[in-house]
PDB file of C-alpha atoms and ligand atoms in Angstrom:
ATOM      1  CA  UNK W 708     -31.521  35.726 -12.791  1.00  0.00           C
ATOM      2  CA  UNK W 709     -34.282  33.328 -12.056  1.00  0.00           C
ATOM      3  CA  UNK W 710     -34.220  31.853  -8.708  1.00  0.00           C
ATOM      4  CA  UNK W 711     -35.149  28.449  -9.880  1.00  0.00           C
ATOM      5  CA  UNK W 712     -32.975  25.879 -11.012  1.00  0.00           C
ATOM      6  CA  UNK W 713     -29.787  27.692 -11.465  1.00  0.00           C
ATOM      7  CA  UNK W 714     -26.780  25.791 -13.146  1.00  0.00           C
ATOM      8  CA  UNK W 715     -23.033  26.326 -12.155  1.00  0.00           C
ATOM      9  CA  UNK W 716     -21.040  24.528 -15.070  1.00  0.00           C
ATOM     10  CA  UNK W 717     -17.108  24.525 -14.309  1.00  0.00           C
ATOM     11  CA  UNK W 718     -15.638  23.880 -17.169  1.00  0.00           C
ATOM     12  CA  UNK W 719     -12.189  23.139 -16.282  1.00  0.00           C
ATOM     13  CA  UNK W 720     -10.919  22.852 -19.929  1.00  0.00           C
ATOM     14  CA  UNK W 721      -7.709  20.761 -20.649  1.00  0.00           C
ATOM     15  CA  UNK W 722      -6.779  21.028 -16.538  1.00  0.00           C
ATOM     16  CA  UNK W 723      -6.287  19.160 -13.658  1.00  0.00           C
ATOM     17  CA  UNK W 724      -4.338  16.245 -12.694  1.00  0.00           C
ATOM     18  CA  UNK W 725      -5.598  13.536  -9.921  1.00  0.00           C
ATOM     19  CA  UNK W 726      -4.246  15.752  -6.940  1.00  0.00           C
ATOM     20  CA  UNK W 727      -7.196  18.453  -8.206  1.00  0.00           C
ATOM     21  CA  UNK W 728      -9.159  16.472  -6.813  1.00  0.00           C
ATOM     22  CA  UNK W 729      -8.321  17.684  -3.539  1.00  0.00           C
ATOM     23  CA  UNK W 730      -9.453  21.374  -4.344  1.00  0.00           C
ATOM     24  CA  UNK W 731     -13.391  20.007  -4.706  1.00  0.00           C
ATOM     25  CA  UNK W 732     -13.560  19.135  -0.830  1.00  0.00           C
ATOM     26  CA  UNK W 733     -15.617  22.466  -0.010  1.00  0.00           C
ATOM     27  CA  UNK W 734     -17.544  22.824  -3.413  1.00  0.00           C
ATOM     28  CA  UNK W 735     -19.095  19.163  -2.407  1.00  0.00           C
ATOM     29  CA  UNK W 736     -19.572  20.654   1.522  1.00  0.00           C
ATOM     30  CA  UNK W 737     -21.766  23.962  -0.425  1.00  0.00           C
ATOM     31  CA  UNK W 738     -23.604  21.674  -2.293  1.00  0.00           C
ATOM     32  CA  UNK W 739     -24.823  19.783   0.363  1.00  0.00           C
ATOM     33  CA  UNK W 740     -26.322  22.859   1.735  1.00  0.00           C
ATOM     34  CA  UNK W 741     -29.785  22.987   2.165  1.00  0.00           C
ATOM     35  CA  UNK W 742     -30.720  25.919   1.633  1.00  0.00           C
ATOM     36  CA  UNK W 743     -28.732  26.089  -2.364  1.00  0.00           C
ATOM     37  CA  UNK W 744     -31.645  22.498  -3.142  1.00  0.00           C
ATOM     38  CA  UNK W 745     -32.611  24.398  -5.999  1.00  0.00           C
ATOM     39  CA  UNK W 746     -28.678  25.454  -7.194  1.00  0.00           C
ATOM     40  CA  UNK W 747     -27.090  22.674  -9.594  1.00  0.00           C
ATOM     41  CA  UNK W 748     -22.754  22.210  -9.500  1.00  0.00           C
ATOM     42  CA  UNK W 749     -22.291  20.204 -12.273  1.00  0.00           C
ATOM     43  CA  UNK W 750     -18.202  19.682 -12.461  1.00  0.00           C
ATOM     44  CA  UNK W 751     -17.097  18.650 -16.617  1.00  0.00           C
ATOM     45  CA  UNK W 752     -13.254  17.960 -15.745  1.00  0.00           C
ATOM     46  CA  UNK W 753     -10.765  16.442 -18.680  1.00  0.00           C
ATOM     47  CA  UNK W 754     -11.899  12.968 -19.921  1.00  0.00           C
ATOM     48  CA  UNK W 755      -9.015  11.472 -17.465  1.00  0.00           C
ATOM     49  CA  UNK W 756     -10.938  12.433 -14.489  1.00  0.00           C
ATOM     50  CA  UNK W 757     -14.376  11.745 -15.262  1.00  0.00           C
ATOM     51  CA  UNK W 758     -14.489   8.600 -12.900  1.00  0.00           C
ATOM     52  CA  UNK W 759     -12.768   9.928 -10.060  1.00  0.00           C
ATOM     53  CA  UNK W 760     -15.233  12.860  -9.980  1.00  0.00           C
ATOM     54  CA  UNK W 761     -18.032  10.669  -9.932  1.00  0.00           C
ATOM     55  CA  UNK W 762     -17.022   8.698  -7.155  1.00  0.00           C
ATOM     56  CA  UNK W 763     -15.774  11.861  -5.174  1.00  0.00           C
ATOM     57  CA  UNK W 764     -18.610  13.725  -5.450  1.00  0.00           C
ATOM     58  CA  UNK W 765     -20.993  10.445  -4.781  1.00  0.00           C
ATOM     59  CA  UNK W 766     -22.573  11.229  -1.539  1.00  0.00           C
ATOM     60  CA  UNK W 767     -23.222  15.093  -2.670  1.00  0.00           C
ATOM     61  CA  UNK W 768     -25.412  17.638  -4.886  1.00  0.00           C
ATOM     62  CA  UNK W 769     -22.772  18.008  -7.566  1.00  0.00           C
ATOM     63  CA  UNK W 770     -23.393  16.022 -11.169  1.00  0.00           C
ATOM     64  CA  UNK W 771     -20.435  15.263 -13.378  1.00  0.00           C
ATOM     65  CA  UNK W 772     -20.399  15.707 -17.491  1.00  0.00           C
ATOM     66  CA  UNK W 773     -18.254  15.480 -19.796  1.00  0.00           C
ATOM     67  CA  UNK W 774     -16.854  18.516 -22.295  1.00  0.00           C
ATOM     68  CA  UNK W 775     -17.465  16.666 -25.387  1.00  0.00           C
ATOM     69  CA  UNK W 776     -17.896  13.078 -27.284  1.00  0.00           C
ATOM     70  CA  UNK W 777     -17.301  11.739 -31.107  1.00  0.00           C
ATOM     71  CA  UNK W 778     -20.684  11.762 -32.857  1.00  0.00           C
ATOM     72  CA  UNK W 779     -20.920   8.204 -33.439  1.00  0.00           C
ATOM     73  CA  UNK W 780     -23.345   6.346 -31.033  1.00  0.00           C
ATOM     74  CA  UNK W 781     -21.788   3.167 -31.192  1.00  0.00           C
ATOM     75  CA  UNK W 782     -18.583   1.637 -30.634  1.00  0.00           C
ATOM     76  CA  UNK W 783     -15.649   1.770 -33.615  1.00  0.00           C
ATOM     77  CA  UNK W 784     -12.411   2.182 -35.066  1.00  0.00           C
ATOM     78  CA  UNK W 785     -11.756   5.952 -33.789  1.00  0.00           C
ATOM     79  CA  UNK W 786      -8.589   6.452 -32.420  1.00  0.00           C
ATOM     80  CA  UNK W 787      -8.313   8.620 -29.366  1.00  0.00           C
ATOM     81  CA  UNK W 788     -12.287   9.515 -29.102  1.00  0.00           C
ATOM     82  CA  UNK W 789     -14.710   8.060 -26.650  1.00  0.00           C
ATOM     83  CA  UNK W 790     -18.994   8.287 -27.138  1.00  0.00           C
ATOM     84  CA  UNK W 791     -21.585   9.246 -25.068  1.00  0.00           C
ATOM     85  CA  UNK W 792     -22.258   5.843 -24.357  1.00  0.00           C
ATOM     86  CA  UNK W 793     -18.628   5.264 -22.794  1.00  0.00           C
ATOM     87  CA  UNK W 794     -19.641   8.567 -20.708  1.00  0.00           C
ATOM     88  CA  UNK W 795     -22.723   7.573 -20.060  1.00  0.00           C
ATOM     89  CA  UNK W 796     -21.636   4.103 -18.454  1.00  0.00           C
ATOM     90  CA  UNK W 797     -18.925   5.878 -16.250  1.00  0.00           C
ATOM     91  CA  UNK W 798     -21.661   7.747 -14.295  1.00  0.00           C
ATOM     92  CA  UNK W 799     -21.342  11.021 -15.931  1.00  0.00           C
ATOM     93  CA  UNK W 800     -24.764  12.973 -16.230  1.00  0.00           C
ATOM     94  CA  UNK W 801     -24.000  15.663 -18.615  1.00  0.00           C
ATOM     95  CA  UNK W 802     -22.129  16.710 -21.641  1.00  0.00           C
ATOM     96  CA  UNK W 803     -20.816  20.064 -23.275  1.00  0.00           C
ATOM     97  CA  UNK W 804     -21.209  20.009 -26.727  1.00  0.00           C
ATOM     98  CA  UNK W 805     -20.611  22.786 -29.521  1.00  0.00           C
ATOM     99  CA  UNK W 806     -18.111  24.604 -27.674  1.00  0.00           C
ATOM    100  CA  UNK W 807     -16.466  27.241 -29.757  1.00  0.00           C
ATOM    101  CA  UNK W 808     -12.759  25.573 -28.482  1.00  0.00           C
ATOM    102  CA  UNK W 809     -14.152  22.451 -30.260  1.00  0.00           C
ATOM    103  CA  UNK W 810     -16.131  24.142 -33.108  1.00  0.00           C
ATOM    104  CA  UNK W 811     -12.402  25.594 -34.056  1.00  0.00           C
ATOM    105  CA  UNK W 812     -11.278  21.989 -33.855  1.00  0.00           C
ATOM    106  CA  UNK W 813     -13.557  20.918 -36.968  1.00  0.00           C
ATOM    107  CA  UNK W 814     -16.748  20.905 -35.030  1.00  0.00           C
ATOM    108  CA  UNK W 815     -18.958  21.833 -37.424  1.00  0.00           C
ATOM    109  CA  UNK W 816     -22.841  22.244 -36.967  1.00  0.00           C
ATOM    110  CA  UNK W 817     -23.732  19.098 -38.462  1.00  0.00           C
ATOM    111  CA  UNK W 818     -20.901  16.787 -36.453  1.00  0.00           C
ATOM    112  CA  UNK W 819     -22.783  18.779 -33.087  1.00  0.00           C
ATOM    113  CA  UNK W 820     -26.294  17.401 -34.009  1.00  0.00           C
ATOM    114  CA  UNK W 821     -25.136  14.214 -34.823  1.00  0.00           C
ATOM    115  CA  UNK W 822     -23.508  14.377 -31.238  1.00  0.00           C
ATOM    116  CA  UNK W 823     -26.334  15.938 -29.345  1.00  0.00           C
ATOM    117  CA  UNK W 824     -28.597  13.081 -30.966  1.00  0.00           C
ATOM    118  CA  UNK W 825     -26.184  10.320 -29.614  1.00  0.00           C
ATOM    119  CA  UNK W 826     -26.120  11.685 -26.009  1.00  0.00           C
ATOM    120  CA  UNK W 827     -29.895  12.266 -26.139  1.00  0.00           C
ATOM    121  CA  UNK W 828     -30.152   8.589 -26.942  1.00  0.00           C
ATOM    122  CA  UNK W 829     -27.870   7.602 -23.565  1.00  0.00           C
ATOM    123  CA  UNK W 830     -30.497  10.400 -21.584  1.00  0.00           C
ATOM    124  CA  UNK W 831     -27.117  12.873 -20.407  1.00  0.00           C
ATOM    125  CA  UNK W 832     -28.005  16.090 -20.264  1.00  0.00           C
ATOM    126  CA  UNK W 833     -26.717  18.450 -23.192  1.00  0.00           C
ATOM    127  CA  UNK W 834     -24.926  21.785 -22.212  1.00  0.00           C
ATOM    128  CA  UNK W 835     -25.070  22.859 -25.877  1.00  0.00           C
ATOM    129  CA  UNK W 836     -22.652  25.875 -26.496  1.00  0.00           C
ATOM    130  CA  UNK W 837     -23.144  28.557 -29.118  1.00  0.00           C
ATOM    131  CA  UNK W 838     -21.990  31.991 -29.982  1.00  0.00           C
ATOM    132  CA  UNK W 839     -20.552  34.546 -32.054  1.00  0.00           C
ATOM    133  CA  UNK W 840     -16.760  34.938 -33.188  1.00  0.00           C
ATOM    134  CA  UNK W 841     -15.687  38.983 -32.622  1.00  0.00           C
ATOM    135  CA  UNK W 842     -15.344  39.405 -36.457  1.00  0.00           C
ATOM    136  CA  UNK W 843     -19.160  37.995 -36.705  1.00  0.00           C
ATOM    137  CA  UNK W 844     -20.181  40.817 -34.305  1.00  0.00           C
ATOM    138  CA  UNK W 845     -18.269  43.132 -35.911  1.00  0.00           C
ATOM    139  CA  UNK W 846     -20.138  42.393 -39.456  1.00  0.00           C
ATOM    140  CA  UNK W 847     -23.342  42.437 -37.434  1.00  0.00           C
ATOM    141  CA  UNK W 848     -23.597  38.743 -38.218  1.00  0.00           C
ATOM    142  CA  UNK W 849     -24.866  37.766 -34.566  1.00  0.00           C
ATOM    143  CA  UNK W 850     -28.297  36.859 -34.711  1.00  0.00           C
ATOM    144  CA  UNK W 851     -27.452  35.100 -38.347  1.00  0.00           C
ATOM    145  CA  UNK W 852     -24.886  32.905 -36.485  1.00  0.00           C
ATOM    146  CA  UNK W 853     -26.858  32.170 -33.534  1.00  0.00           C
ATOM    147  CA  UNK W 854     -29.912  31.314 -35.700  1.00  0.00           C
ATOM    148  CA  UNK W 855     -27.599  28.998 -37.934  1.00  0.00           C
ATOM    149  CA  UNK W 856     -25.653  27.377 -34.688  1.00  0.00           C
ATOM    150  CA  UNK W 857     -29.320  26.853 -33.305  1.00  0.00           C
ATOM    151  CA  UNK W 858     -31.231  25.325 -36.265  1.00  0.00           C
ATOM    152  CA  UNK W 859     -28.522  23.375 -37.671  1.00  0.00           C
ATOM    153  CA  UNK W 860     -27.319  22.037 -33.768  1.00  0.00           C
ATOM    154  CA  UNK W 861     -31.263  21.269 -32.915  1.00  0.00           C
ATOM    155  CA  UNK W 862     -32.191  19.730 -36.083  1.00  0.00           C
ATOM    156  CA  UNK W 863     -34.737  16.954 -35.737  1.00  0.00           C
ATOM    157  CA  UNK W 864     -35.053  17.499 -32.342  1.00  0.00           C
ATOM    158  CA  UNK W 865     -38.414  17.696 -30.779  1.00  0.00           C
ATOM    159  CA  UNK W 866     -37.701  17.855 -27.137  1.00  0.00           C
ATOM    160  CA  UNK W 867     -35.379  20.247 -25.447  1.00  0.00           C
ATOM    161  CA  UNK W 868     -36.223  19.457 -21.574  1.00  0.00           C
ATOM    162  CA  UNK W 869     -32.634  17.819 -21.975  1.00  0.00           C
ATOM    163  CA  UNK W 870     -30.939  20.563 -23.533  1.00  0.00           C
ATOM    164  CA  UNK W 871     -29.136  23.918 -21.630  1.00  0.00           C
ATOM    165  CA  UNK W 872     -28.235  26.441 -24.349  1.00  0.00           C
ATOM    166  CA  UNK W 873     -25.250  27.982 -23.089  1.00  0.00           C
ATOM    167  CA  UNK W 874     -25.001  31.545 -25.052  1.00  0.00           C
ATOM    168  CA  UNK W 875     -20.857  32.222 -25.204  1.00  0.00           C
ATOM    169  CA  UNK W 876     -19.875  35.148 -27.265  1.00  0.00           C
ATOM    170  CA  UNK W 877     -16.524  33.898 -28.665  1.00  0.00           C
ATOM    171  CA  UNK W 878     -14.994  36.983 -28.080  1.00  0.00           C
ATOM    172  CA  UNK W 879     -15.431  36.878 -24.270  1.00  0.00           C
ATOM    173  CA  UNK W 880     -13.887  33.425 -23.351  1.00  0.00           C
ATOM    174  CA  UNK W 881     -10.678  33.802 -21.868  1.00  0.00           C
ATOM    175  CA  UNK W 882     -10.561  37.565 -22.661  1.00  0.00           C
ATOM    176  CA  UNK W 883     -11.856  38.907 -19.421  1.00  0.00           C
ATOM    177  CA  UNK W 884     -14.429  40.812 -21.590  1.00  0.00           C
ATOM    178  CA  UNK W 885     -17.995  40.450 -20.775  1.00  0.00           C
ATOM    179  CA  UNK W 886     -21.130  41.595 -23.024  1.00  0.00           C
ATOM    180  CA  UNK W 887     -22.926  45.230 -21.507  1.00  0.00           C
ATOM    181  CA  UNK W 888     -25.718  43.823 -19.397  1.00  0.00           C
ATOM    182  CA  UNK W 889     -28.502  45.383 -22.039  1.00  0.00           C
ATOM    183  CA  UNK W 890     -26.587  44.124 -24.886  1.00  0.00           C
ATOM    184  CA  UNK W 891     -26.495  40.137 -23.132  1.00  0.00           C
ATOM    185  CA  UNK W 892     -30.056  41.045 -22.358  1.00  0.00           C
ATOM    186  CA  UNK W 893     -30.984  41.648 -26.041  1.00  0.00           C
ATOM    187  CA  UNK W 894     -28.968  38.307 -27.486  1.00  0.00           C
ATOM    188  CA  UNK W 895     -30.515  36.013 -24.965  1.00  0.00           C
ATOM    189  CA  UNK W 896     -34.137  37.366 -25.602  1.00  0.00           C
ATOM    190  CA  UNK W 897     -33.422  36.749 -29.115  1.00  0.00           C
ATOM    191  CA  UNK W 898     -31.979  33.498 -28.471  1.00  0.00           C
ATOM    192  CA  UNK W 899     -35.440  32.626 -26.697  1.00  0.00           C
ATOM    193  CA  UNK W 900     -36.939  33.942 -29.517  1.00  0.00           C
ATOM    194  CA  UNK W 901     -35.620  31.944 -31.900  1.00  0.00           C
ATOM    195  CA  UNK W 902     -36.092  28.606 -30.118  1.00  0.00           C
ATOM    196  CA  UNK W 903     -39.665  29.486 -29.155  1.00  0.00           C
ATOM    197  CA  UNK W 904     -40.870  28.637 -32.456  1.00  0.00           C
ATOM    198  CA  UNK W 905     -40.092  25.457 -32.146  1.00  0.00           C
ATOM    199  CA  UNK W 906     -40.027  24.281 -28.372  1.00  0.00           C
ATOM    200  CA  UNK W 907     -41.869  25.168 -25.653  1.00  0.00           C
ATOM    201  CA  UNK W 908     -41.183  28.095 -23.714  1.00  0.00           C
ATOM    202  CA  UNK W 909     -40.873  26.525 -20.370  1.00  0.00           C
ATOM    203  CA  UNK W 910     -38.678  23.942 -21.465  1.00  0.00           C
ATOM    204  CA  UNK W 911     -36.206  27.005 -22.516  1.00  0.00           C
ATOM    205  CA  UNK W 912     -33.183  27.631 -19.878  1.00  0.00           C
ATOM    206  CA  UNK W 913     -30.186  29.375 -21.134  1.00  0.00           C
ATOM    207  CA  UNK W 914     -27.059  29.847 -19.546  1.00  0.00           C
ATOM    208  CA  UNK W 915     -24.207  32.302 -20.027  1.00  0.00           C
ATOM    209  CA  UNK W 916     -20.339  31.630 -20.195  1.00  0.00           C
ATOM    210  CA  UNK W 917     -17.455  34.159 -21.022  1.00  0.00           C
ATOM    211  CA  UNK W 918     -15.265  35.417 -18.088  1.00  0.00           C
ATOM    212  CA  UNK W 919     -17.724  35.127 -15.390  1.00  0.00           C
ATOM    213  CA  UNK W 920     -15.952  35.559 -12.155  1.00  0.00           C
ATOM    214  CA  UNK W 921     -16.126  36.727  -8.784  1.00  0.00           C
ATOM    215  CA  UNK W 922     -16.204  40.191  -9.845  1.00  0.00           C
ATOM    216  CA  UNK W 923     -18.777  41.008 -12.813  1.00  0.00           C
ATOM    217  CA  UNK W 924     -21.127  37.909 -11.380  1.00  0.00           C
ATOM    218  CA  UNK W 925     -23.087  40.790  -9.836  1.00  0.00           C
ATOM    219  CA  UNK W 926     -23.816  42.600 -12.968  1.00  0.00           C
ATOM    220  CA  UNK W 927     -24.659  39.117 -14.492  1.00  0.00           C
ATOM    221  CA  UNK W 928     -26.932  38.066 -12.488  1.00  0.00           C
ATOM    222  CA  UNK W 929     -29.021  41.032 -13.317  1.00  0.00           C
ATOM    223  CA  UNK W 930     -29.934  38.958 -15.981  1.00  0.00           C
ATOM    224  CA  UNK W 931     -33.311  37.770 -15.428  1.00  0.00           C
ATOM    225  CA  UNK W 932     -34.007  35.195 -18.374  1.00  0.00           C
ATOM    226  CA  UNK W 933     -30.565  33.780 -17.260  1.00  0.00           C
ATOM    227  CA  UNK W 934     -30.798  30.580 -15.935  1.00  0.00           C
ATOM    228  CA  UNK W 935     -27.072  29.944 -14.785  1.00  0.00           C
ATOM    229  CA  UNK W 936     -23.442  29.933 -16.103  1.00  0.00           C
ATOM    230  CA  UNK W 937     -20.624  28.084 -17.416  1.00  0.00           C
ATOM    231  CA  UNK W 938     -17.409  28.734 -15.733  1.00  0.00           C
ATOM    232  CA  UNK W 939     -14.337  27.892 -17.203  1.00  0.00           C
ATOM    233  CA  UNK W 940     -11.195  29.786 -16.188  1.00  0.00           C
ATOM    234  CA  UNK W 941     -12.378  30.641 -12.162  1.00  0.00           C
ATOM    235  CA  UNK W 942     -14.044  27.118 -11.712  1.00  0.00           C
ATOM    236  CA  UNK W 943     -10.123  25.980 -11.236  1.00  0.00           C
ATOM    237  CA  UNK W 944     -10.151  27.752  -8.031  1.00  0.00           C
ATOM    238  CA  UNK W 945     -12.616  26.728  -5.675  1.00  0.00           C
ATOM    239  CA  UNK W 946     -12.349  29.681  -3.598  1.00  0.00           C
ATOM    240  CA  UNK W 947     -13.577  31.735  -7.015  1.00  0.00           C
ATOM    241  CA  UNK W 948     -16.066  29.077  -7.993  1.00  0.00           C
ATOM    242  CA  UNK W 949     -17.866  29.080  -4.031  1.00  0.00           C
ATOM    243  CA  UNK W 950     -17.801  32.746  -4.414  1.00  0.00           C
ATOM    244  CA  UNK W 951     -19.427  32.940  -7.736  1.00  0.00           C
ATOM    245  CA  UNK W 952     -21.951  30.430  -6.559  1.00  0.00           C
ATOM    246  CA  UNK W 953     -22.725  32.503  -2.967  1.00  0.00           C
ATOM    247  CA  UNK W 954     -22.440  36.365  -4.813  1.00  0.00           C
ATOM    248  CA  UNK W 955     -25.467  34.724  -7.757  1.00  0.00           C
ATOM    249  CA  UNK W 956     -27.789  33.603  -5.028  1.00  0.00           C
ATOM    250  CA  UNK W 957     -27.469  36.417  -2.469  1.00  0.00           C
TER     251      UNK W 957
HETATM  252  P1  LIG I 669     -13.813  31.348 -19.334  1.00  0.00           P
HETATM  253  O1  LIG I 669     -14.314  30.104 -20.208  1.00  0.00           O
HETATM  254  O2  LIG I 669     -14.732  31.456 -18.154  1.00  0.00           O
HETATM  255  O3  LIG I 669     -12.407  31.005 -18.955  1.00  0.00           O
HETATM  256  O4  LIG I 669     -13.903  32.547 -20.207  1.00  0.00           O
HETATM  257  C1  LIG I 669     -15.645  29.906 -20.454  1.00  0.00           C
HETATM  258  C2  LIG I 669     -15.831  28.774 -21.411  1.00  0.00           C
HETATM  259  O5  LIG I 669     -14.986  28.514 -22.253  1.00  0.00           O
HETATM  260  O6  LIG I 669     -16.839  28.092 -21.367  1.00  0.00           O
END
């Protein structure tokens, strides 16, 4: 893993209730710690929290996003959705968008662009999630899935400094199965590869998310073109989440 710029995403999924709150106390002590200046925490907590992280985690290292948005940029008749502006305005930094929970939901890769445009427009930052489904791998459909999810997500896009590419295999979220190291190896390469074409290398940081925890982090970070992870499960427990953090820089 590079040693520059690493991102810790905790995605903490439909979780938490206002005493959670409590559980972030020693996260926002490690990020204030001098020597992790070049680690980012960024905590994406249900929509009902969003505030209350922000003002927690003021005075500290740690950013706050959101874990997704409706694709319209401006304000309308949408029942139970909010838009990156609304984020925006509450202090949150980032967003996840295109993740595989959501592209179930009717997230398809054109409703993604349309929201990756609108939160480009209110400058958040864009975790933007892709990956293959296990019967997609099985029909050696990877690399034709990731190409589609990247083309179609990116489209019209001509700057990516904004943009983490989070690389999830679908088959490894919540399963407690992780991709062999060569095998992550190969799909991120190719993921580079693909974006290359069209953006600049340096601007190109992916993460990976899929049952990262305390344990396999190790083997993970192996990873050199790895430029950080998205926690979902473990980032619940701050105990887990600290010792992900410490065991990927060490
Ligand atoms: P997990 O979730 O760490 O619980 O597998 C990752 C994710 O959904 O982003």
């Amino acid at each position: 893993m590079t040693n520059n710029n690493i991102y810790f995403i905790a995605n903490w999924k439909m979780y938490g209730v206002i005493e959670s709150l409590k559980t972030i106390k020693n996260v926002i002590s490690l990020s204030n710690n001098r020597s992790l200046n070049k680690v980012n925490i960024i905590y994406c907590p249900p929509y009902t929290l969003l505030r209350e992280f922000v003002k927690k985690t003021k005075n500290s290292n740690i950013s706050v996003g959101a874990q997704n948005c409706h694709q319209q940029s401006d304000y309308g008749s949408y029942t139970g959705h909010i838009n990156s502006k609304m984020i925006k305005n509450i202090g949150c930094k980032y967003i996840i968008l295109g993740h595989s929970e959501n592209r179930i939901m009717g997230d398809t890769d054109e409703i993604i662009n349309k929201k990756i445009k609108s939160s480009l427009k209110e400058n958040l930052k864009i975790i933007f999630c892709i990956g293959e489904t296990l019967k997609q791998k099985k029909n050696n459909q990877t690399n034709v899935i990731l190409k589609k999810q990247i083309k179609k997500g990116l489209k019209g896009i001509k700057n990516i400094s904004n943009i983490l590419i989070s690389y999830e295999p679908v088959w490894s979220i919540g399963t407690g199965i992780i991709p062999k190291v060569d095998e992550l190896k190969k799909q991120i390469v190719f993921i580079k590869k693909i974006l290359s074409q069209n953006f600049s290398s340096k601007k190109i940081k992916i993460l990976y998310g899929g049952s990262v925890n305390q344990a396999n982090i190790k083997n993970l970070k192996q990873i050199e073109q790895i430029n950080g992870f998205l926690v979902g499960g473990a980032s619940q427990n701050h105990k887990k989440f600290i010792d992900i953090i410490k065991k990927s820089i060490n």
